[in-house]
PDB file of C-alpha atoms and ligand atoms in Angstrom:
ATOM      1  CA  MET A  11     119.942  73.500 238.921  1.00  0.00           C
ATOM      2  CA  PRO A  12     116.747  75.537 239.321  1.00  0.00           C
ATOM      3  CA  PRO A  13     114.357  75.684 236.367  1.00  0.00           C
ATOM      4  CA  LYS A  14     115.080  78.575 234.023  1.00  0.00           C
ATOM      5  CA  LEU A  15     111.533  79.937 233.749  1.00  0.00           C
ATOM      6  CA  LEU A  16     112.659  81.768 230.638  1.00  0.00           C
ATOM      7  CA  GLY A  17     109.339  83.477 230.080  1.00  0.00           C
ATOM      8  CA  LEU A  18     109.932  85.499 233.237  1.00  0.00           C
ATOM      9  CA  THR A  19     113.379  86.933 232.717  1.00  0.00           C
ATOM     10  CA  ASN A  20     112.046  89.786 230.564  1.00  0.00           C
ATOM     11  CA  GLN A  21     108.721  90.320 232.354  1.00  0.00           C
ATOM     12  CA  PRO A  22     108.431  93.440 234.484  1.00  0.00           C
ATOM     13  CA  GLY A  23     108.454  92.101 238.030  1.00  0.00           C
ATOM     14  CA  GLY A  24     109.673  88.683 236.891  1.00  0.00           C
ATOM     15  CA  ARG A  25     112.956  88.880 238.812  1.00  0.00           C
ATOM     16  CA  LYS A  26     111.167  89.893 241.998  1.00  0.00           C
ATOM     17  CA  TRP A  27     108.712  87.024 241.564  1.00  0.00           C
ATOM     18  CA  LEU A  28     111.602  84.568 241.248  1.00  0.00           C
ATOM     19  CA  ASP A  29     113.248  86.017 244.372  1.00  0.00           C
ATOM     20  CA  ARG A  30     110.031  85.486 246.336  1.00  0.00           C
ATOM     21  CA  LEU A  31     109.465  81.969 244.959  1.00  0.00           C
ATOM     22  CA  PRO A  32     111.279  79.975 247.697  1.00  0.00           C
ATOM     23  CA  ALA A  33     109.192  81.678 250.410  1.00  0.00           C
ATOM     24  CA  THR A  34     105.994  81.106 248.403  1.00  0.00           C
ATOM     25  CA  VAL A  35     106.786  77.405 247.998  1.00  0.00           C
ATOM     26  CA  GLU A  36     107.569  77.078 251.690  1.00  0.00           C
ATOM     27  CA  ALA A  37     104.300  78.717 252.713  1.00  0.00           C
ATOM     28  CA  LEU A  38     102.309  76.440 250.389  1.00  0.00           C
ATOM     29  CA  ALA A  39     104.134  73.344 251.640  1.00  0.00           C
ATOM     30  CA  ARG A  40     103.084  74.305 255.177  1.00  0.00           C
ATOM     31  CA  GLN A  41      99.527  75.158 254.216  1.00  0.00           C
ATOM     32  CA  TRP A  42      98.935  71.934 252.287  1.00  0.00           C
ATOM     33  CA  SER A  43     101.209  69.747 254.501  1.00  0.00           C
ATOM     34  CA  LEU A  44     103.525  68.778 251.663  1.00  0.00           C
ATOM     35  CA  GLU A  45     106.987  67.378 251.380  1.00  0.00           C
ATOM     36  CA  VAL A  46     108.174  69.074 248.209  1.00  0.00           C
ATOM     37  CA  GLY A  47     110.779  67.518 245.875  1.00  0.00           C
ATOM     38  CA  GLU A  48     113.127  69.006 243.304  1.00  0.00           C
ATOM     39  CA  PRO A  49     111.368  70.913 240.499  1.00  0.00           C
ATOM     40  CA  PHE A  50     110.832  69.315 237.104  1.00  0.00           C
ATOM     41  CA  LEU A  51     113.473  70.325 234.579  1.00  0.00           C
ATOM     42  CA  PRO A  52     113.575  72.083 232.227  1.00  0.00           C
ATOM     43  CA  GLY A  53     110.188  73.026 233.734  1.00  0.00           C
ATOM     44  CA  GLY A  54     107.611  75.334 232.303  1.00  0.00           C
ATOM     45  CA  ASN A  55     108.114  78.771 230.866  1.00  0.00           C
ATOM     46  CA  THR A  56     106.409  80.749 233.575  1.00  0.00           C
ATOM     47  CA  ALA A  57     105.613  78.183 236.275  1.00  0.00           C
ATOM     48  CA  TRP A  58     107.635  76.394 238.919  1.00  0.00           C
ATOM     49  CA  VAL A  59     106.425  72.800 239.115  1.00  0.00           C
ATOM     50  CA  ALA A  60     107.639  70.046 241.440  1.00  0.00           C
ATOM     51  CA  PRO A  61     106.570  66.607 242.658  1.00  0.00           C
ATOM     52  CA  ALA A  62     105.362  66.536 246.238  1.00  0.00           C
ATOM     53  CA  ARG A  63     103.993  64.112 248.805  1.00  0.00           C
ATOM     54  CA  THR A  64     101.014  64.774 251.062  1.00  0.00           C
ATOM     55  CA  ARG A  65     100.924  63.837 254.733  1.00  0.00           C
ATOM     56  CA  GLN A  66      98.787  60.820 253.780  1.00  0.00           C
ATOM     57  CA  GLY A  67     101.478  59.716 251.286  1.00  0.00           C
ATOM     58  CA  GLY A  68      99.667  60.912 248.141  1.00  0.00           C
ATOM     59  CA  GLU A  69     101.927  61.544 245.150  1.00  0.00           C
ATOM     60  CA  VAL A  70     100.980  64.999 243.896  1.00  0.00           C
ATOM     61  CA  VAL A  71     102.413  67.965 242.011  1.00  0.00           C
ATOM     62  CA  LEU A  72     102.760  71.527 243.243  1.00  0.00           C
ATOM     63  CA  LYS A  73     102.570  74.189 240.540  1.00  0.00           C
ATOM     64  CA  VAL A  74     103.308  77.808 241.397  1.00  0.00           C
ATOM     65  CA  ALA A  75     102.569  79.925 238.366  1.00  0.00           C
ATOM     66  CA  TRP A  76     103.242  83.488 237.379  1.00  0.00           C
ATOM     67  CA  PRO A  77      99.702  84.874 236.970  1.00  0.00           C
ATOM     68  CA  HIS A  78      99.794  85.451 233.250  1.00  0.00           C
ATOM     69  CA  TYR A  79      96.837  86.769 231.315  1.00  0.00           C
ATOM     70  CA  GLU A  80      96.115  83.728 229.178  1.00  0.00           C
ATOM     71  CA  ALA A  81      96.242  81.265 232.097  1.00  0.00           C
ATOM     72  CA  GLU A  82      93.889  83.276 234.294  1.00  0.00           C
ATOM     73  CA  HIS A  83      91.286  80.521 234.517  1.00  0.00           C
ATOM     74  CA  GLU A  84      93.442  77.399 234.780  1.00  0.00           C
ATOM     75  CA  ILE A  85      91.933  76.581 238.201  1.00  0.00           C
ATOM     76  CA  GLU A  86      88.326  77.022 237.039  1.00  0.00           C
ATOM     77  CA  GLY A  87      89.020  75.030 233.859  1.00  0.00           C
ATOM     78  CA  LEU A  88      90.454  72.069 235.763  1.00  0.00           C
ATOM     79  CA  LYS A  89      87.468  72.232 238.138  1.00  0.00           C
ATOM     80  CA  THR A  90      85.079  72.115 235.193  1.00  0.00           C
ATOM     81  CA  TRP A  91      86.790  69.144 233.535  1.00  0.00           C
ATOM     82  CA  SER A  92      87.145  67.478 236.974  1.00  0.00           C
ATOM     83  CA  GLY A  93      89.708  64.922 235.877  1.00  0.00           C
ATOM     84  CA  ASP A  94      87.816  63.650 232.850  1.00  0.00           C
ATOM     85  CA  GLY A  95      90.745  63.815 230.386  1.00  0.00           C
ATOM     86  CA  THR A  96      92.741  66.339 232.424  1.00  0.00           C
ATOM     87  CA  VAL A  97      94.691  66.015 235.664  1.00  0.00           C
ATOM     88  CA  LEU A  98      92.594  66.391 238.798  1.00  0.00           C
ATOM     89  CA  LEU A  99      92.836  69.645 240.704  1.00  0.00           C
ATOM     90  CA  LEU A 100      93.206  68.763 244.401  1.00  0.00           C
ATOM     91  CA  ALA A 101      93.433  72.367 245.591  1.00  0.00           C
ATOM     92  CA  GLY A 102      93.889  75.731 243.941  1.00  0.00           C
ATOM     93  CA  GLU A 103      94.410  79.229 245.193  1.00  0.00           C
ATOM     94  CA  ARG A 104      95.118  82.695 243.849  1.00  0.00           C
ATOM     95  CA  LEU A 105      97.788  84.284 246.016  1.00  0.00           C
ATOM     96  CA  ARG A 106      99.130  87.789 245.889  1.00  0.00           C
ATOM     97  CA  GLY A 107     101.239  87.637 242.718  1.00  0.00           C
ATOM     98  CA  SER A 108     101.027  83.867 242.075  1.00  0.00           C
ATOM     99  CA  VAL A 109      98.607  81.094 241.290  1.00  0.00           C
ATOM    100  CA  ALA A 110      99.074  77.867 243.268  1.00  0.00           C
ATOM    101  CA  LEU A 111      97.749  74.504 242.137  1.00  0.00           C
ATOM    102  CA  LEU A 112      97.927  71.139 243.819  1.00  0.00           C
ATOM    103  CA  LEU A 113      97.527  68.521 241.107  1.00  0.00           C
ATOM    104  CA  GLU A 114      97.225  64.800 240.663  1.00  0.00           C
ATOM    105  CA  ARG A 115     100.681  63.532 239.627  1.00  0.00           C
ATOM    106  CA  CYS A 116     100.988  61.903 236.207  1.00  0.00           C
ATOM    107  CA  GLN A 117     103.295  58.904 236.453  1.00  0.00           C
ATOM    108  CA  PRO A 118     105.660  58.263 234.832  1.00  0.00           C
ATOM    109  CA  GLY A 119     104.743  61.653 233.346  1.00  0.00           C
ATOM    110  CA  ASN A 120     106.644  61.557 230.042  1.00  0.00           C
ATOM    111  CA  THR A 121     105.163  63.905 227.486  1.00  0.00           C
ATOM    112  CA  LEU A 122     103.319  63.020 224.312  1.00  0.00           C
ATOM    113  CA  ALA A 123     106.173  64.727 222.421  1.00  0.00           C
ATOM    114  CA  GLU A 124     108.172  61.487 222.825  1.00  0.00           C
ATOM    115  CA  VAL A 125     105.865  59.395 220.620  1.00  0.00           C
ATOM    116  CA  PRO A 126     105.567  59.381 216.792  1.00  0.00           C
ATOM    117  CA  MET A 127     103.727  62.312 215.224  1.00  0.00           C
ATOM    118  CA  GLU A 128     100.837  60.223 213.900  1.00  0.00           C
ATOM    119  CA  LEU A 129     100.010  59.063 217.424  1.00  0.00           C
ATOM    120  CA  GLN A 130     100.392  62.601 218.776  1.00  0.00           C
ATOM    121  CA  ASP A 131      97.750  63.781 216.280  1.00  0.00           C
ATOM    122  CA  GLU A 132      95.338  61.063 217.361  1.00  0.00           C
ATOM    123  CA  VAL A 133      95.791  61.611 221.095  1.00  0.00           C
ATOM    124  CA  ILE A 134      95.454  65.395 220.837  1.00  0.00           C
ATOM    125  CA  ALA A 135      92.334  65.129 218.677  1.00  0.00           C
ATOM    126  CA  GLY A 136      90.843  62.443 220.935  1.00  0.00           C
ATOM    127  CA  LEU A 137      91.392  64.487 224.090  1.00  0.00           C
ATOM    128  CA  LEU A 138      90.003  67.644 222.520  1.00  0.00           C
ATOM    129  CA  ARG A 139      86.845  65.877 221.362  1.00  0.00           C
ATOM    130  CA  ARG A 140      86.230  64.768 224.937  1.00  0.00           C
ATOM    131  CA  LEU A 141      87.101  68.089 226.537  1.00  0.00           C
ATOM    132  CA  TRP A 142      85.095  70.469 224.342  1.00  0.00           C
ATOM    133  CA  ARG A 143      81.779  71.219 225.985  1.00  0.00           C
ATOM    134  CA  GLU A 144      79.366  73.996 226.777  1.00  0.00           C
ATOM    135  CA  PRO A 145      80.825  75.957 229.683  1.00  0.00           C
ATOM    136  CA  PRO A 146      78.773  75.688 232.901  1.00  0.00           C
ATOM    137  CA  PRO A 147      76.159  78.357 233.761  1.00  0.00           C
ATOM    138  CA  GLY A 148      77.674  81.436 235.389  1.00  0.00           C
ATOM    139  CA  HIS A 149      81.194  80.474 234.238  1.00  0.00           C
ATOM    140  CA  PRO A 150      84.064  83.002 234.343  1.00  0.00           C
ATOM    141  CA  PHE A 151      85.736  82.023 231.037  1.00  0.00           C
ATOM    142  CA  ARG A 152      86.512  84.786 228.532  1.00  0.00           C
ATOM    143  CA  PRO A 153      85.701  84.760 224.824  1.00  0.00           C
ATOM    144  CA  LEU A 154      88.609  83.723 222.594  1.00  0.00           C
ATOM    145  CA  SER A 155      88.528  87.191 221.012  1.00  0.00           C
ATOM    146  CA  GLN A 156      90.037  88.542 224.247  1.00  0.00           C
ATOM    147  CA  MET A 157      93.188  86.570 223.529  1.00  0.00           C
ATOM    148  CA  CYS A 158      93.290  86.744 219.726  1.00  0.00           C
ATOM    149  CA  GLY A 159      92.405  90.453 219.477  1.00  0.00           C
ATOM    150  CA  PRO A 160      95.431  91.565 221.545  1.00  0.00           C
ATOM    151  CA  TRP A 161      97.648  89.113 219.651  1.00  0.00           C
ATOM    152  CA  ALA A 162      96.553  90.658 216.346  1.00  0.00           C
ATOM    153  CA  SER A 163      97.236  94.152 217.688  1.00  0.00           C
ATOM    154  CA  SER A 164     100.648  93.076 218.928  1.00  0.00           C
ATOM    155  CA  TYR A 165     101.526  91.661 215.485  1.00  0.00           C
ATOM    156  CA  GLU A 166     100.383  94.905 213.846  1.00  0.00           C
ATOM    157  CA  ALA A 167     102.490  96.988 216.226  1.00  0.00           C
ATOM    158  CA  LYS A 168     105.564  94.894 215.414  1.00  0.00           C
ATOM    159  CA  ALA A 169     104.787  95.135 211.692  1.00  0.00           C
ATOM    160  CA  ALA A 170     104.554  98.937 211.954  1.00  0.00           C
ATOM    161  CA  GLU A 171     108.086  98.914 213.397  1.00  0.00           C
ATOM    162  CA  GLY A 172     109.320  96.598 210.636  1.00  0.00           C
ATOM    163  CA  LYS A 173     109.925  93.815 213.167  1.00  0.00           C
ATOM    164  CA  VAL A 174     108.132  90.985 211.372  1.00  0.00           C
ATOM    165  CA  PRO A 175     109.383  88.602 208.670  1.00  0.00           C
ATOM    166  CA  PRO A 176     108.537  89.806 205.152  1.00  0.00           C
ATOM    167  CA  ILE A 177     105.029  88.962 203.992  1.00  0.00           C
ATOM    168  CA  ASP A 178     102.668  90.629 201.533  1.00  0.00           C
ATOM    169  CA  PRO A 179     100.856  93.399 203.497  1.00  0.00           C
ATOM    170  CA  GLY A 180      97.510  92.359 202.004  1.00  0.00           C
ATOM    171  CA  LEU A 181      97.987  88.811 203.293  1.00  0.00           C
ATOM    172  CA  ALA A 182      99.054  90.041 206.704  1.00  0.00           C
ATOM    173  CA  SER A 183      96.003  92.234 207.088  1.00  0.00           C
ATOM    174  CA  GLU A 184      93.751  89.402 205.900  1.00  0.00           C
ATOM    175  CA  ALA A 185      95.296  87.160 208.551  1.00  0.00           C
ATOM    176  CA  MET A 186      94.760  89.720 211.319  1.00  0.00           C
ATOM    177  CA  ALA A 187      91.168  90.319 210.204  1.00  0.00           C
ATOM    178  CA  LEU A 188      90.643  86.542 210.450  1.00  0.00           C
ATOM    179  CA  MET A 189      92.228  86.404 213.933  1.00  0.00           C
ATOM    180  CA  ARG A 190      89.644  88.949 215.020  1.00  0.00           C
ATOM    181  CA  SER A 191      86.582  87.626 213.192  1.00  0.00           C
ATOM    182  CA  LEU A 192      87.070  83.862 213.707  1.00  0.00           C
ATOM    183  CA  SER A 193      87.644  84.431 217.415  1.00  0.00           C
ATOM    184  CA  LEU A 194      84.133  85.895 217.761  1.00  0.00           C
ATOM    185  CA  ASP A 195      82.501  82.590 216.760  1.00  0.00           C
ATOM    186  CA  GLY A 196      81.676  79.470 218.726  1.00  0.00           C
ATOM    187  CA  SER A 197      80.643  78.735 222.281  1.00  0.00           C
ATOM    188  CA  SER A 198      82.709  75.747 223.314  1.00  0.00           C
ATOM    189  CA  LEU A 199      85.039  75.581 226.306  1.00  0.00           C
ATOM    190  CA  LEU A 200      88.551  75.393 224.793  1.00  0.00           C
ATOM    191  CA  LEU A 201      91.964  74.486 226.242  1.00  0.00           C
ATOM    192  CA  THR A 202      93.799  76.809 223.760  1.00  0.00           C
ATOM    193  CA  ASP A 203      97.262  75.416 224.632  1.00  0.00           C
ATOM    194  CA  LEU A 204      96.922  71.684 224.064  1.00  0.00           C
ATOM    195  CA  HIS A 205     100.148  70.546 222.449  1.00  0.00           C
ATOM    196  CA  ALA A 206     102.234  67.423 222.953  1.00  0.00           C
ATOM    197  CA  GLY A 207     104.254  69.019 225.788  1.00  0.00           C
ATOM    198  CA  ASN A 208     101.044  69.501 227.771  1.00  0.00           C
ATOM    199  CA  VAL A 209      99.876  65.888 227.511  1.00  0.00           C
ATOM    200  CA  LEU A 210     101.472  63.425 229.946  1.00  0.00           C
ATOM    201  CA  VAL A 211     101.550  59.662 230.345  1.00  0.00           C
ATOM    202  CA  ALA A 212      99.491  58.760 233.406  1.00  0.00           C
ATOM    203  CA  GLU A 213      98.108  55.765 235.259  1.00  0.00           C
ATOM    204  CA  ARG A 214      94.440  56.683 235.702  1.00  0.00           C
ATOM    205  CA  GLU A 215      94.212  57.186 231.931  1.00  0.00           C
ATOM    206  CA  PRO A 216      96.874  56.576 229.254  1.00  0.00           C
ATOM    207  CA  TRP A 217      97.187  60.318 228.627  1.00  0.00           C
ATOM    208  CA  LEU A 218      96.075  63.339 230.628  1.00  0.00           C
ATOM    209  CA  ALA A 219      96.043  66.994 229.607  1.00  0.00           C
ATOM    210  CA  ILE A 220      97.746  69.561 231.856  1.00  0.00           C
ATOM    211  CA  ASP A 221      98.163  73.324 231.744  1.00  0.00           C
ATOM    212  CA  PRO A 222      94.903  74.458 230.092  1.00  0.00           C
ATOM    213  CA  LYS A 223      94.353  78.120 229.270  1.00  0.00           C
ATOM    214  CA  PRO A 224      90.567  78.057 229.048  1.00  0.00           C
ATOM    215  CA  TYR A 225      88.601  80.351 226.747  1.00  0.00           C
ATOM    216  CA  VAL A 226      85.227  80.065 225.054  1.00  0.00           C
ATOM    217  CA  GLY A 227      85.048  79.938 221.282  1.00  0.00           C
ATOM    218  CA  ASP A 228      85.535  77.986 218.072  1.00  0.00           C
ATOM    219  CA  PRO A 229      86.824  74.393 218.527  1.00  0.00           C
ATOM    220  CA  ALA A 230      88.709  74.693 215.216  1.00  0.00           C
ATOM    221  CA  TYR A 231      91.127  77.020 217.031  1.00  0.00           C
ATOM    222  CA  ASP A 232      92.134  74.287 219.443  1.00  0.00           C
ATOM    223  CA  VAL A 233      93.968  71.961 217.030  1.00  0.00           C
ATOM    224  CA  VAL A 234      96.300  74.727 215.837  1.00  0.00           C
ATOM    225  CA  GLN A 235      98.694  74.900 218.811  1.00  0.00           C
ATOM    226  CA  HIS A 236      99.718  71.287 218.184  1.00  0.00           C
ATOM    227  CA  MET A 237     100.209  71.914 214.458  1.00  0.00           C
ATOM    228  CA  LEU A 238     102.450  74.918 215.170  1.00  0.00           C
ATOM    229  CA  ASN A 239     104.917  72.492 216.809  1.00  0.00           C
ATOM    230  CA  CYS A 240     105.115  70.275 213.707  1.00  0.00           C
ATOM    231  CA  GLU A 241     107.749  72.238 211.783  1.00  0.00           C
ATOM    232  CA  GLU A 242     108.726  69.554 209.312  1.00  0.00           C
ATOM    233  CA  ARG A 243     105.145  68.765 208.360  1.00  0.00           C
ATOM    234  CA  LEU A 244     104.226  72.457 208.162  1.00  0.00           C
ATOM    235  CA  ARG A 245     107.076  73.034 205.737  1.00  0.00           C
ATOM    236  CA  ASP A 246     106.220  69.946 203.637  1.00  0.00           C
ATOM    237  CA  ASN A 247     102.445  69.889 203.487  1.00  0.00           C
ATOM    238  CA  PRO A 248     100.560  72.275 205.788  1.00  0.00           C
ATOM    239  CA  VAL A 249      97.247  71.741 203.986  1.00  0.00           C
ATOM    240  CA  GLY A 250      97.551  67.970 204.436  1.00  0.00           C
ATOM    241  CA  LEU A 251      98.311  68.391 208.143  1.00  0.00           C
ATOM    242  CA  ALA A 252      95.328  70.721 208.665  1.00  0.00           C
ATOM    243  CA  ARG A 253      93.021  68.325 206.807  1.00  0.00           C
ATOM    244  CA  ARG A 254      94.227  65.392 208.881  1.00  0.00           C
ATOM    245  CA  MET A 255      93.691  67.229 212.185  1.00  0.00           C
ATOM    246  CA  ALA A 256      90.257  68.451 211.058  1.00  0.00           C
ATOM    247  CA  ALA A 257      89.206  64.899 210.169  1.00  0.00           C
ATOM    248  CA  LEU A 258      90.538  63.400 213.418  1.00  0.00           C
ATOM    249  CA  ALA A 259      88.878  66.068 215.545  1.00  0.00           C
ATOM    250  CA  GLY A 260      85.585  66.144 213.588  1.00  0.00           C
ATOM    251  CA  LEU A 261      86.029  69.792 212.587  1.00  0.00           C
ATOM    252  CA  ASP A 262      85.266  71.885 209.532  1.00  0.00           C
ATOM    253  CA  GLU A 263      88.383  71.661 207.369  1.00  0.00           C
ATOM    254  CA  GLY A 264      87.952  75.171 205.953  1.00  0.00           C
ATOM    255  CA  ARG A 265      87.945  76.763 209.392  1.00  0.00           C
ATOM    256  CA  VAL A 266      91.009  74.828 210.533  1.00  0.00           C
ATOM    257  CA  LEU A 267      92.859  76.009 207.403  1.00  0.00           C
ATOM    258  CA  LEU A 268      91.870  79.641 208.028  1.00  0.00           C
ATOM    259  CA  TRP A 269      92.950  79.487 211.669  1.00  0.00           C
ATOM    260  CA  LEU A 270      96.259  77.881 210.762  1.00  0.00           C
ATOM    261  CA  PHE A 271      96.903  80.572 208.141  1.00  0.00           C
ATOM    262  CA  ALA A 272      96.079  83.369 210.602  1.00  0.00           C
ATOM    263  CA  ARG A 273      98.170  81.911 213.434  1.00  0.00           C
ATOM    264  CA  CYS A 274     101.161  81.296 211.123  1.00  0.00           C
ATOM    265  CA  VAL A 275     101.256  85.008 210.262  1.00  0.00           C
ATOM    266  CA  GLU A 276     100.715  86.030 213.875  1.00  0.00           C
ATOM    267  CA  GLU A 277     103.444  83.656 215.172  1.00  0.00           C
ATOM    268  CA  SER A 278     105.941  84.474 212.404  1.00  0.00           C
ATOM    269  CA  PRO A 279     107.848  87.075 214.488  1.00  0.00           C
ATOM    270  CA  ASN A 280     108.825  84.171 216.814  1.00  0.00           C
ATOM    271  CA  SER A 281     109.331  81.565 214.056  1.00  0.00           C
ATOM    272  CA  PRO A 282     110.097  83.324 210.744  1.00  0.00           C
ATOM    273  CA  TYR A 283     109.672  80.145 208.643  1.00  0.00           C
ATOM    274  CA  LEU A 284     105.936  80.376 209.410  1.00  0.00           C
ATOM    275  CA  ALA A 285     105.650  83.344 207.026  1.00  0.00           C
ATOM    276  CA  GLY A 286     106.419  80.891 204.191  1.00  0.00           C
ATOM    277  CA  VAL A 287     103.896  78.400 205.564  1.00  0.00           C
ATOM    278  CA  ALA A 288     101.285  81.192 205.674  1.00  0.00           C
ATOM    279  CA  ARG A 289     101.908  81.957 201.987  1.00  0.00           C
ATOM    280  CA  ALA A 290     101.270  78.297 201.157  1.00  0.00           C
ATOM    281  CA  LEU A 291      98.007  78.407 203.134  1.00  0.00           C
ATOM    282  CA  ALA A 292      96.755  81.795 201.885  1.00  0.00           C
ATOM    283  CA  PRO A 293      93.009  81.687 201.156  1.00  0.00           C
ATOM    284  CA  ARG A 294      92.262  82.020 197.459  1.00  0.00           C
TER     285      ARG A 294
HETATM  286  N1  ADP B 493     100.328  66.848 237.034  1.00  0.00           N
HETATM  287  C1  ADP B 493     101.591  66.666 236.651  1.00  0.00           C
HETATM  288  N2  ADP B 493     102.188  65.450 236.783  1.00  0.00           N
HETATM  289  C2  ADP B 493     103.489  65.262 236.427  1.00  0.00           C
HETATM  290  N3  ADP B 493     104.256  66.216 235.888  1.00  0.00           N
HETATM  291  C3  ADP B 493     103.726  67.457 235.733  1.00  0.00           C
HETATM  292  C4  ADP B 493     102.363  67.737 236.090  1.00  0.00           C
HETATM  293  N4  ADP B 493     102.106  69.035 235.823  1.00  0.00           N
HETATM  294  C5  ADP B 493     103.241  69.539 235.295  1.00  0.00           C
HETATM  295  N5  ADP B 493     104.220  68.605 235.242  1.00  0.00           N
HETATM  296  C6  ADP B 493     105.603  68.812 234.716  1.00  0.00           C
HETATM  297  O1  ADP B 493     105.949  70.182 234.804  1.00  0.00           O
HETATM  298  C7  ADP B 493     106.170  70.747 233.497  1.00  0.00           C
HETATM  299  C8  ADP B 493     105.613  72.172 233.420  1.00  0.00           C
HETATM  300  O2  ADP B 493     104.232  72.171 233.763  1.00  0.00           O
HETATM  301  P1  ADP B 493     103.154  73.088 233.011  1.00  0.00           P
HETATM  302  O3  ADP B 493     101.905  73.030 233.795  1.00  0.00           O
HETATM  303  O4  ADP B 493     103.075  72.681 231.579  1.00  0.00           O
HETATM  304  O5  ADP B 493     103.838  74.523 233.146  1.00  0.00           O
HETATM  305  P2  ADP B 493     103.818  75.776 232.135  1.00  0.00           P
HETATM  306  O6  ADP B 493     102.507  76.446 232.387  1.00  0.00           O
HETATM  307  O7  ADP B 493     104.957  76.640 232.552  1.00  0.00           O
HETATM  308  O8  ADP B 493     103.970  75.234 230.745  1.00  0.00           O
HETATM  309  C9  ADP B 493     105.482  69.760 232.554  1.00  0.00           C
HETATM  310  O9  ADP B 493     106.066  69.766 231.276  1.00  0.00           O
HETATM  311  C10 ADP B 493     105.702  68.430 233.258  1.00  0.00           C
HETATM  312  O10 ADP B 493     107.007  67.958 233.010  1.00  0.00           O
HETATM  313 MG1   MG B 494     103.060  73.674 229.766  1.00  0.00          MG
END
């Protein structure tokens, strides 16, 4: 069964991209002299990823990604981290309509999502503390506001059409103002999508991060993606969860709480229960 790549079925051009995928994979296999295996299932949302073997017998991974806006600098990010907490990038290339990455393979490659939550928190915070850094001179990475600004506008457009879960309009506009203002602060290189599904068991290190979507901004943003996956804890005690992540990651607790509040409102069209979490986190 091929991976579903669900993020692509509704994208304009997504179907065409999927039709071209076998030829793209074949061309890359030739170019990088790879024997390519069956893709990982269920696979990513917008990337086809498969184990492969190099001519020298190296166990690697081939990732062919839909070139989506937020992942624009995955190659440059992996180059900057150069394997120190992330997988190594062995080769990377922007093709017409795709991004191709040849990566160190994580073995056995199970995700951090399989371990207890408390350990997930510690591993995520530990990796982030190592990975945050000043971006190198002349870097291409965009400010976080270029991701959060459009997300705020998209939420507002949905709200104007009545397509968001009910929330006090004052709170919603406070959350969107925070999305915009908080994302102007900070100068750290961020991963922005570090959650348990993007951390894999490896041999070179116990855990390695994959799939970064690098931006420059406030480190407090970077613990939120993990928290958004912790539904039970968000329902029970979101303030406690934010405080724990702030302490583990050495961050300002107030900023983590504000980011979590803002993201809960912004994400509520996808996960309506988050509107209730946002109410519990509303700044007073
Ligand atoms: N370097 C790697 N080693 C082993 N497995 C990998 C590696 N990179 C990706 N995978 C597998 O492929 C899946 C999707 O990869 P990912 O880069 O997260 O794609 P997406 O951008 O679509 O989320 C991962 O969940 C993992 O199972
Ligand atoms: Mg991923």
